Coordinates of C-alpha atoms and ligand atoms in Angstrom, one line a residue:
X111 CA 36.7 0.4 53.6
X112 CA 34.8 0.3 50.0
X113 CA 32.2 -1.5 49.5
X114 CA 32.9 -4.1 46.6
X115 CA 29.2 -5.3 45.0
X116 CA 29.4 -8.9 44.3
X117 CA 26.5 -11.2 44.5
X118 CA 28.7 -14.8 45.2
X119 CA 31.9 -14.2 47.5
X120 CA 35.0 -13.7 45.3
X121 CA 37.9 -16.1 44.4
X122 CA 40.3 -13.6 44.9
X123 CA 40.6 -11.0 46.8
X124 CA 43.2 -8.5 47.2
X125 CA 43.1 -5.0 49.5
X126 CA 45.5 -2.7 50.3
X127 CA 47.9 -4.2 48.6
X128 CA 51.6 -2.3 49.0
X129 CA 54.6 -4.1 47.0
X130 CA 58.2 -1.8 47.3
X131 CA 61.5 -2.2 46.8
X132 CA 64.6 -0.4 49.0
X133 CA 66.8 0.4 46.3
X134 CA 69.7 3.3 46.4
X135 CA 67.9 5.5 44.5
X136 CA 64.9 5.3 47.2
X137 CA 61.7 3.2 48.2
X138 CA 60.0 2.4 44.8
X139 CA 56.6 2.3 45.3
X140 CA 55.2 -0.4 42.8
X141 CA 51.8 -1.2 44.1
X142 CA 50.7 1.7 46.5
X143 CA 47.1 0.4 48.4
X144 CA 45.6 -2.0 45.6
X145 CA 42.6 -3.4 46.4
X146 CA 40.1 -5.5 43.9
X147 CA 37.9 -9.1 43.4
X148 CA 38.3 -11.2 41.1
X149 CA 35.2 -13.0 40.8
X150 CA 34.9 -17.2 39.4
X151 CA 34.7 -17.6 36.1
X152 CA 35.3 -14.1 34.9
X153 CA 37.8 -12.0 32.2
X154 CA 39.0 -9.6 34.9
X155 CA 41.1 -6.9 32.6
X156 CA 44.0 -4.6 34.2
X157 CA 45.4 -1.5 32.8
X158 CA 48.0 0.4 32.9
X159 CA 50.8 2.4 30.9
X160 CA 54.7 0.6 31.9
X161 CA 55.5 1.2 35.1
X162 CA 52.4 1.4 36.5
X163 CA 53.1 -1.8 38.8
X164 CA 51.0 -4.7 36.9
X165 CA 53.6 -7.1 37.1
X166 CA 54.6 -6.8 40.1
X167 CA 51.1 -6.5 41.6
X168 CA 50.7 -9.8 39.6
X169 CA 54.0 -11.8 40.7
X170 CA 53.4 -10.6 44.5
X171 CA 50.3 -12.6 44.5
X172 CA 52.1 -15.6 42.8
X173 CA 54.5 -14.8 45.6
X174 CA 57.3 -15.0 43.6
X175 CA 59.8 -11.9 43.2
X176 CA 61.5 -12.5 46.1
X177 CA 63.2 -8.9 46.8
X178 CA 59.9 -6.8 47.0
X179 CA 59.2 -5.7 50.6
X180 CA 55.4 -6.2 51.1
X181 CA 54.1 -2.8 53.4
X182 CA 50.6 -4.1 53.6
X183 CA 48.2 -5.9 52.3
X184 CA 45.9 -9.2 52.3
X185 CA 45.6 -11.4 49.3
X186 CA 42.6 -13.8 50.4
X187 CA 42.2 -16.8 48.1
X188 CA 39.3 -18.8 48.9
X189 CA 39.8 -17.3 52.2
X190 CA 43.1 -17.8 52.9
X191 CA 45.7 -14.9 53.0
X192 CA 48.0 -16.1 50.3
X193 CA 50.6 -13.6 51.6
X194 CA 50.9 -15.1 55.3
X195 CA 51.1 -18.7 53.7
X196 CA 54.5 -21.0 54.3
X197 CA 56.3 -20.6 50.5
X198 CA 55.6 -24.7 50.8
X199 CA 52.1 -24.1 50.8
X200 CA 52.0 -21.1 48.1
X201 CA 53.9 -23.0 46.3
X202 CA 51.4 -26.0 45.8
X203 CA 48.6 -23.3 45.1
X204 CA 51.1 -21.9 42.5
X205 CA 50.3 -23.8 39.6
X206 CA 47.6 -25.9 40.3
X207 CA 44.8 -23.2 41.7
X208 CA 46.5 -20.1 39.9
X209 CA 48.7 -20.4 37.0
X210 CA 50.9 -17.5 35.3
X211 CA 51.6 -17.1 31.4
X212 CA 54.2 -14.2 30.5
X213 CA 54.6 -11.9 28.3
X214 CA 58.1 -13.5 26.9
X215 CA 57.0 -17.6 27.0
X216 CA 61.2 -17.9 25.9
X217 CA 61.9 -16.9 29.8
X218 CA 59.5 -19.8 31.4
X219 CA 59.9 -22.8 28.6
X220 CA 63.3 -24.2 29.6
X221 CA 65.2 -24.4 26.1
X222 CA 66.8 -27.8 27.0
X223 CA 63.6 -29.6 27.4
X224 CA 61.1 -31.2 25.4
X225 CA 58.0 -28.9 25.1
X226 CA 55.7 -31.6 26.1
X227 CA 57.7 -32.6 28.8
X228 CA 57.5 -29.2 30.1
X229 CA 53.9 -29.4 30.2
X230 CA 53.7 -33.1 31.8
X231 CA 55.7 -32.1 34.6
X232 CA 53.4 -29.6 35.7
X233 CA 50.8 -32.7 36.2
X234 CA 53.4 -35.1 37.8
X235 CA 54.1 -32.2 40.4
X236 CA 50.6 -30.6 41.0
X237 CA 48.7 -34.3 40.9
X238 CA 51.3 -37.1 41.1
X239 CA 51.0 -38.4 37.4
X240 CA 53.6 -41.3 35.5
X241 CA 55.8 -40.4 33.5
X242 CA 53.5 -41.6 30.5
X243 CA 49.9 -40.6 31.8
X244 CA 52.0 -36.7 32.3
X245 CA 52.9 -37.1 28.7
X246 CA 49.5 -38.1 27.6
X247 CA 47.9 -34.8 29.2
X248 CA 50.5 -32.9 27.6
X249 CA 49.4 -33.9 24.1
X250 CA 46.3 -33.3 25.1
X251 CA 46.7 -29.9 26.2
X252 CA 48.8 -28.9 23.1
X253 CA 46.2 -30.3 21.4
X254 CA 43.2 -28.3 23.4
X255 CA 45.5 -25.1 22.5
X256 CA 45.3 -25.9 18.8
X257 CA 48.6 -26.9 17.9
X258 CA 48.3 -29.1 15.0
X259 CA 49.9 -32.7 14.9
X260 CA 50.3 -32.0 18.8
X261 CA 51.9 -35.6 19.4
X262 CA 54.9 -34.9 17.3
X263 CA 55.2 -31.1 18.4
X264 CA 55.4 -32.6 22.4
X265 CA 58.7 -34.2 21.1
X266 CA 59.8 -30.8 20.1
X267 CA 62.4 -28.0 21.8
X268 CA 61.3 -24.2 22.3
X269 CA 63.2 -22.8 20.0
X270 CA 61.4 -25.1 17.2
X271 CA 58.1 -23.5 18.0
X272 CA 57.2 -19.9 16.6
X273 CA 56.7 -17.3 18.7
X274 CA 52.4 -17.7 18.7
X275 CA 53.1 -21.7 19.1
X276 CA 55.4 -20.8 22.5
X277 CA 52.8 -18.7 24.1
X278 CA 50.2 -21.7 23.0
X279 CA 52.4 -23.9 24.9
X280 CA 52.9 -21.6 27.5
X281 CA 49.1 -21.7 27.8
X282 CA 48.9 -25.7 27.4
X283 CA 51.5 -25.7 30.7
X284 CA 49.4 -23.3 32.5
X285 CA 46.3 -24.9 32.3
X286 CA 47.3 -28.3 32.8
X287 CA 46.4 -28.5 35.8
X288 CA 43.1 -26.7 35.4
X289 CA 43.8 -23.6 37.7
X290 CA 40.4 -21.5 39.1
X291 CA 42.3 -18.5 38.2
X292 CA 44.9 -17.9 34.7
X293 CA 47.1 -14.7 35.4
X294 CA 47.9 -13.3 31.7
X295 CA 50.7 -10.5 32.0
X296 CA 50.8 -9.4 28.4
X297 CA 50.2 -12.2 27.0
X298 CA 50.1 -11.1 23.2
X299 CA 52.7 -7.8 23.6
X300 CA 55.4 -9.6 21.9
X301 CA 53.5 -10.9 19.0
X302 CA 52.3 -9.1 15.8
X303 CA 48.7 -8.3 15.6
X304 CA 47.0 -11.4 13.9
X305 CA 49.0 -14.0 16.1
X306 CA 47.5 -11.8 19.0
X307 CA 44.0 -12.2 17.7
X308 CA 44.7 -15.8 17.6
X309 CA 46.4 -16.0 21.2
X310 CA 43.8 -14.3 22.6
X311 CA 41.5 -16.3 20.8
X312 CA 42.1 -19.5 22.4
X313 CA 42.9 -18.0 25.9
X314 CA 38.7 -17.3 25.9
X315 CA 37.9 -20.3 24.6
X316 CA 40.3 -22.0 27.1
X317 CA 38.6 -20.4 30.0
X318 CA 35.1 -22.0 29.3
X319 CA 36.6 -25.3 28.6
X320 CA 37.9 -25.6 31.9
X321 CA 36.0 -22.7 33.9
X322 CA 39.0 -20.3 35.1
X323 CA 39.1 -16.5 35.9
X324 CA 41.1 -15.0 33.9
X325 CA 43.7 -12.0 34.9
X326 CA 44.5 -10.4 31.5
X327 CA 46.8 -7.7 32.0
X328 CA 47.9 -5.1 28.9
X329 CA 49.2 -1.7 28.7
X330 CA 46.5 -1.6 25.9
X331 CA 42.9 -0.9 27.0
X332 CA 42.0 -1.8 22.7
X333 CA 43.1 -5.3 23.7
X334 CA 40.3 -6.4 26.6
X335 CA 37.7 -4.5 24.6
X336 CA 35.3 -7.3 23.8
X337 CA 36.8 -9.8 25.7
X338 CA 36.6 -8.5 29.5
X339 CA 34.2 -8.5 32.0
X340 CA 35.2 -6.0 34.0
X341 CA 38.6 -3.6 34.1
X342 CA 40.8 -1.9 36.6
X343 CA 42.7 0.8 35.2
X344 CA 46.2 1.1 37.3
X345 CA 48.5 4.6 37.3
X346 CA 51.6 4.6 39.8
X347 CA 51.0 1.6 41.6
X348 CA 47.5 2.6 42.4
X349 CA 43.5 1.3 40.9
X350 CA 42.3 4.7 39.5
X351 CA 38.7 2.9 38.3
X352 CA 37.3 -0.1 38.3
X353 CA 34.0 -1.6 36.8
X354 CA 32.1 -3.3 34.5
X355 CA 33.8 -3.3 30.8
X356 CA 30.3 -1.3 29.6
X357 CA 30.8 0.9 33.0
X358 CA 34.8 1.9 31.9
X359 CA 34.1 1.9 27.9
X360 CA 30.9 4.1 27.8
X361 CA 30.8 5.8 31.4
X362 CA 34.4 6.3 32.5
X363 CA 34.8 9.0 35.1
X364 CA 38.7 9.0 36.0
X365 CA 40.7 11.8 33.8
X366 CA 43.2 9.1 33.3
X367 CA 40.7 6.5 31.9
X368 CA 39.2 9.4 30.1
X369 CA 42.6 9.9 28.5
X370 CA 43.2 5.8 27.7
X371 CA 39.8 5.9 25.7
X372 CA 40.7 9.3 24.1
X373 CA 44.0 7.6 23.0
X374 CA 42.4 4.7 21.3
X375 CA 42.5 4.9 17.9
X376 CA 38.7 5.6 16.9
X377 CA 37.2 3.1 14.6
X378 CA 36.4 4.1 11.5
X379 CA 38.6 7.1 12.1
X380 CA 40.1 9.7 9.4
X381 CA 44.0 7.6 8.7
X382 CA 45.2 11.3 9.0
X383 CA 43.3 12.2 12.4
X384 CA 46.2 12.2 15.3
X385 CA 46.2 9.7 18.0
X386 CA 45.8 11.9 21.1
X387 CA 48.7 10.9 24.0
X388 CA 48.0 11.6 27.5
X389 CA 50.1 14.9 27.9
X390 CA 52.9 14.4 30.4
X391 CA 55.3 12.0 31.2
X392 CA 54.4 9.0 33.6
X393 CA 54.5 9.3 37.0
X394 CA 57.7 8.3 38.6
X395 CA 57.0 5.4 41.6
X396 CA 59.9 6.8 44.1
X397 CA 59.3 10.2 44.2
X398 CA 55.2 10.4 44.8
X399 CA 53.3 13.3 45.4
X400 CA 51.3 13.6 47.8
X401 CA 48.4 14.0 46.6
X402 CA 46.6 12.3 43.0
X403 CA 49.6 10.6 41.1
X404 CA 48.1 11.7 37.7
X405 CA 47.4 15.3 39.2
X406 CA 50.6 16.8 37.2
X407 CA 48.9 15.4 33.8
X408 CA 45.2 16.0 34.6
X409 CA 43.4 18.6 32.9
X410 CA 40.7 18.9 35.7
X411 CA 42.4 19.5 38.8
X412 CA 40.1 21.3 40.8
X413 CA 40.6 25.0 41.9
X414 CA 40.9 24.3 45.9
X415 CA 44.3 22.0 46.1
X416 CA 43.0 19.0 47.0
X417 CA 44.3 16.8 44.2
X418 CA 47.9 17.8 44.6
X419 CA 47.7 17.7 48.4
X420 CA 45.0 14.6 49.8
X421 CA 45.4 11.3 48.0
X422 CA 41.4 10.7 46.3
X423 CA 40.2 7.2 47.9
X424 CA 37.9 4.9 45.5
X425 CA 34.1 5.7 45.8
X426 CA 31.1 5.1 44.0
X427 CA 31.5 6.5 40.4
X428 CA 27.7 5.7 38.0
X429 CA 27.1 2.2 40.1
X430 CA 27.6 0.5 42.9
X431 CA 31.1 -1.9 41.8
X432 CA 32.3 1.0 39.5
X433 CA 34.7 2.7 41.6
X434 CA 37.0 6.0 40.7
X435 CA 39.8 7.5 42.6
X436 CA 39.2 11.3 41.9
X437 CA 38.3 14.5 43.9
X438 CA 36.7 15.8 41.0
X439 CA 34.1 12.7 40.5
X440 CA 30.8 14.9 40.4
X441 CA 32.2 17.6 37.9
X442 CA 33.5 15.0 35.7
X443 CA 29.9 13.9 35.0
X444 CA 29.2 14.4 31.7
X445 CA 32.6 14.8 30.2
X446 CA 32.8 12.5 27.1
X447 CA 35.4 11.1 25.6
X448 CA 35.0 12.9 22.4
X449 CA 35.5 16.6 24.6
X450 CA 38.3 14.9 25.9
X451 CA 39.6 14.0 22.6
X452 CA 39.1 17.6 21.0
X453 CA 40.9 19.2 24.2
X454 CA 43.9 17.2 23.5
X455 CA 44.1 17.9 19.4
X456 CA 43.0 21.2 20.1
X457 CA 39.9 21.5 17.6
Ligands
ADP187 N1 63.2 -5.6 41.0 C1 62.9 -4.3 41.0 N2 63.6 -3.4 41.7 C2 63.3 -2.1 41.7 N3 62.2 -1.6 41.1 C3 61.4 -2.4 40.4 C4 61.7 -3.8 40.3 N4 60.8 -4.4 39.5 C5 60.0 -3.4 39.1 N5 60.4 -2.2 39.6 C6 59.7 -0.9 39.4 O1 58.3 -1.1 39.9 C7 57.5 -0.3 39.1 C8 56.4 -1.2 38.5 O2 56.9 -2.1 37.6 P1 56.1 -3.2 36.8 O3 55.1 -3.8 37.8 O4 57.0 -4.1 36.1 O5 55.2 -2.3 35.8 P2 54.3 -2.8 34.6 O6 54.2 -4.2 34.7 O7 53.0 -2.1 34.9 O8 54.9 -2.2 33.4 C9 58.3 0.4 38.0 O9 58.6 1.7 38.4 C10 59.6 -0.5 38.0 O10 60.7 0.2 37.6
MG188 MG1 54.7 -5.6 33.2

């Protein structure tokens, strides 16, 4: 088992987490042997291209899609495995202890409700509210979220908000309850890039208000830059690194995470200098090698076999708590981003 550094014991705490689904075409592997913490009060960042199992790592520990098959796993929550819990019971953490904003806030505001309602509800549920002490909150959330004239807005449908006002008010119905841990899947993908800066914006300022972790999960490692704590980078279901956000920005040591900073457009960068891609398609979840998942993309397979034949386990990259599944750990010290960069343009 890894050692995971951590001075207080986490909130959550997921290992060896395996989510699949039987389907026709074969056993997709989703999430293949997760483990992480997320620790109290932190921006805990996860990364991965599409596919690479982030929402369904995410709605397994909400313990909502109900057709994934789980293989293994524990998901301790203040010490409780969350996955051996009656749905009674993970229901009433649902919510209140951790709360969930999507990507697409259309799909979890229901259109033929009052927003504010919406958000009430969540406190008449979770902590047995009236009707008008519910509707109070509400304002007061919308209002927390910065949406201006907040009492009139409460009276207002879905489709009357704009895109950046939905996922405010998805936020507002999220934290109503003022969970210990926010689970963000994408939170900003659907919205053009100033309403994301906004978005974001008050998701950080939300968490110190009322003191939650925060799971912010993006297929783009430019978005947590500045705002996490620390990141796991996911590929085919698995954690390929995790660490500190200074640990994965400056001293990455996975090939994959190598190629997600190499990718990032460089500040200050030449308009005409190419964005370099990773090489290679993504790795398919039902048909698995055996070995590395990213060994058919990785430009540093070692000579001997191993990454197409043993699957790497995590271990110690540059400090204790930043992990790196990869055989090749000790020759990849020293490789910077920029040689990564150059290999990929080819200059
Ligand atoms: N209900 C489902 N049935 C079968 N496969 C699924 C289902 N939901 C997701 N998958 C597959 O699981 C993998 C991970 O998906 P997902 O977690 O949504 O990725 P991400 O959120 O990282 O883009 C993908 O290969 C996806 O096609
Ligand atoms: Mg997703």
């Amino acid at each position: 088992m890894i050692e995971f550094a951590a001075s207080a014991p986490p909130l959550l705490s997921v290992r060896d987490l395996r989510a699949y689904f039987d389907t026709n075409d074969g056993v997709v592997r989703a999430v293949d042997g997760v483990s992480f913490d997320v620790r109290r009060g932190e921006v805990f960042a996860v990364v991965g291209e599409s596919g690479s199992g982030k929402s369904v790592m995410a709605t397994t520990i909400m313990g909502l899609p109900r057709t994934v098959r789980i293989a293994s796993g524990e998901v301790r929550w203040k010490g409780r495995d969350l996955l051996q819990l009656p749905e009674s019971e993970h229901r009433r953490i649902r919510g209140k202890e951790i709360a969930m904003i999507f990507q697409d806030p259309l799909t979890a505001l229901n259109p033929v409700h009052q927003v504010g309602r919406q958000i009430g509800e969540m406190a008449r549920i979770h902590e047995g509210l009236s009707r008008k002490a519910a509707g109070r909150r509400a304002i007061e959330m919308l209002d927390l979220v910065g949406i201006p004239e907040a009492a009139k807005r409460a009276r207002m449908y879905p489709h009357e908000f704009s895109g950046g006002m939905r996922q405010r008010a998805m936020i507002a119905m999220a934290i109503t309850c003022r969970p210990d841990l926010l689970i963000a899947d994408e939170p900003t993908t659907a919205l053009d890039v100033t309403v994301q800066a906004q978005v974001l914006e008050v998701l950080m300022r939300i968490k110190d208000e009322i003191d939650s972790a925060i799971m912010l999960i993006t297929h783009d490692l430019g978005v947590v830059a500045g705002l996490a704590d620390r990141v796991m980078v996911m590929y085919a279901g698995r954690t390929v690194e995790v660490g500190t956000a200074p640990e994965l920005f400056y001293r990455a040591r996975h090939p994959y995470t190598l190629g997600l900073l190499a990718s990032l457009a460089r500040l200050g960068a030449r308009r005409d200098e190419p964005l370099v891609p990773i090489p290679g398609a993504p790795a398919s979840s039902i048909e698995v090698p055996p070995g590395c998942a990213f060994n058919p993309r990785c430009s540093f397979v070692s000579s001997d076999g191993r990454c197409a034949q043993t699957r790497p386990e995590l271990r110690e990259a540059t400090a204790p708590g930043h992990l790196a599944a990869c055989h090749e750990l000790e020759a990849l010290d020293g490789v910077s981003v920029e040689s990564v960069r150059r290999a990929g343009t080819g200059r």
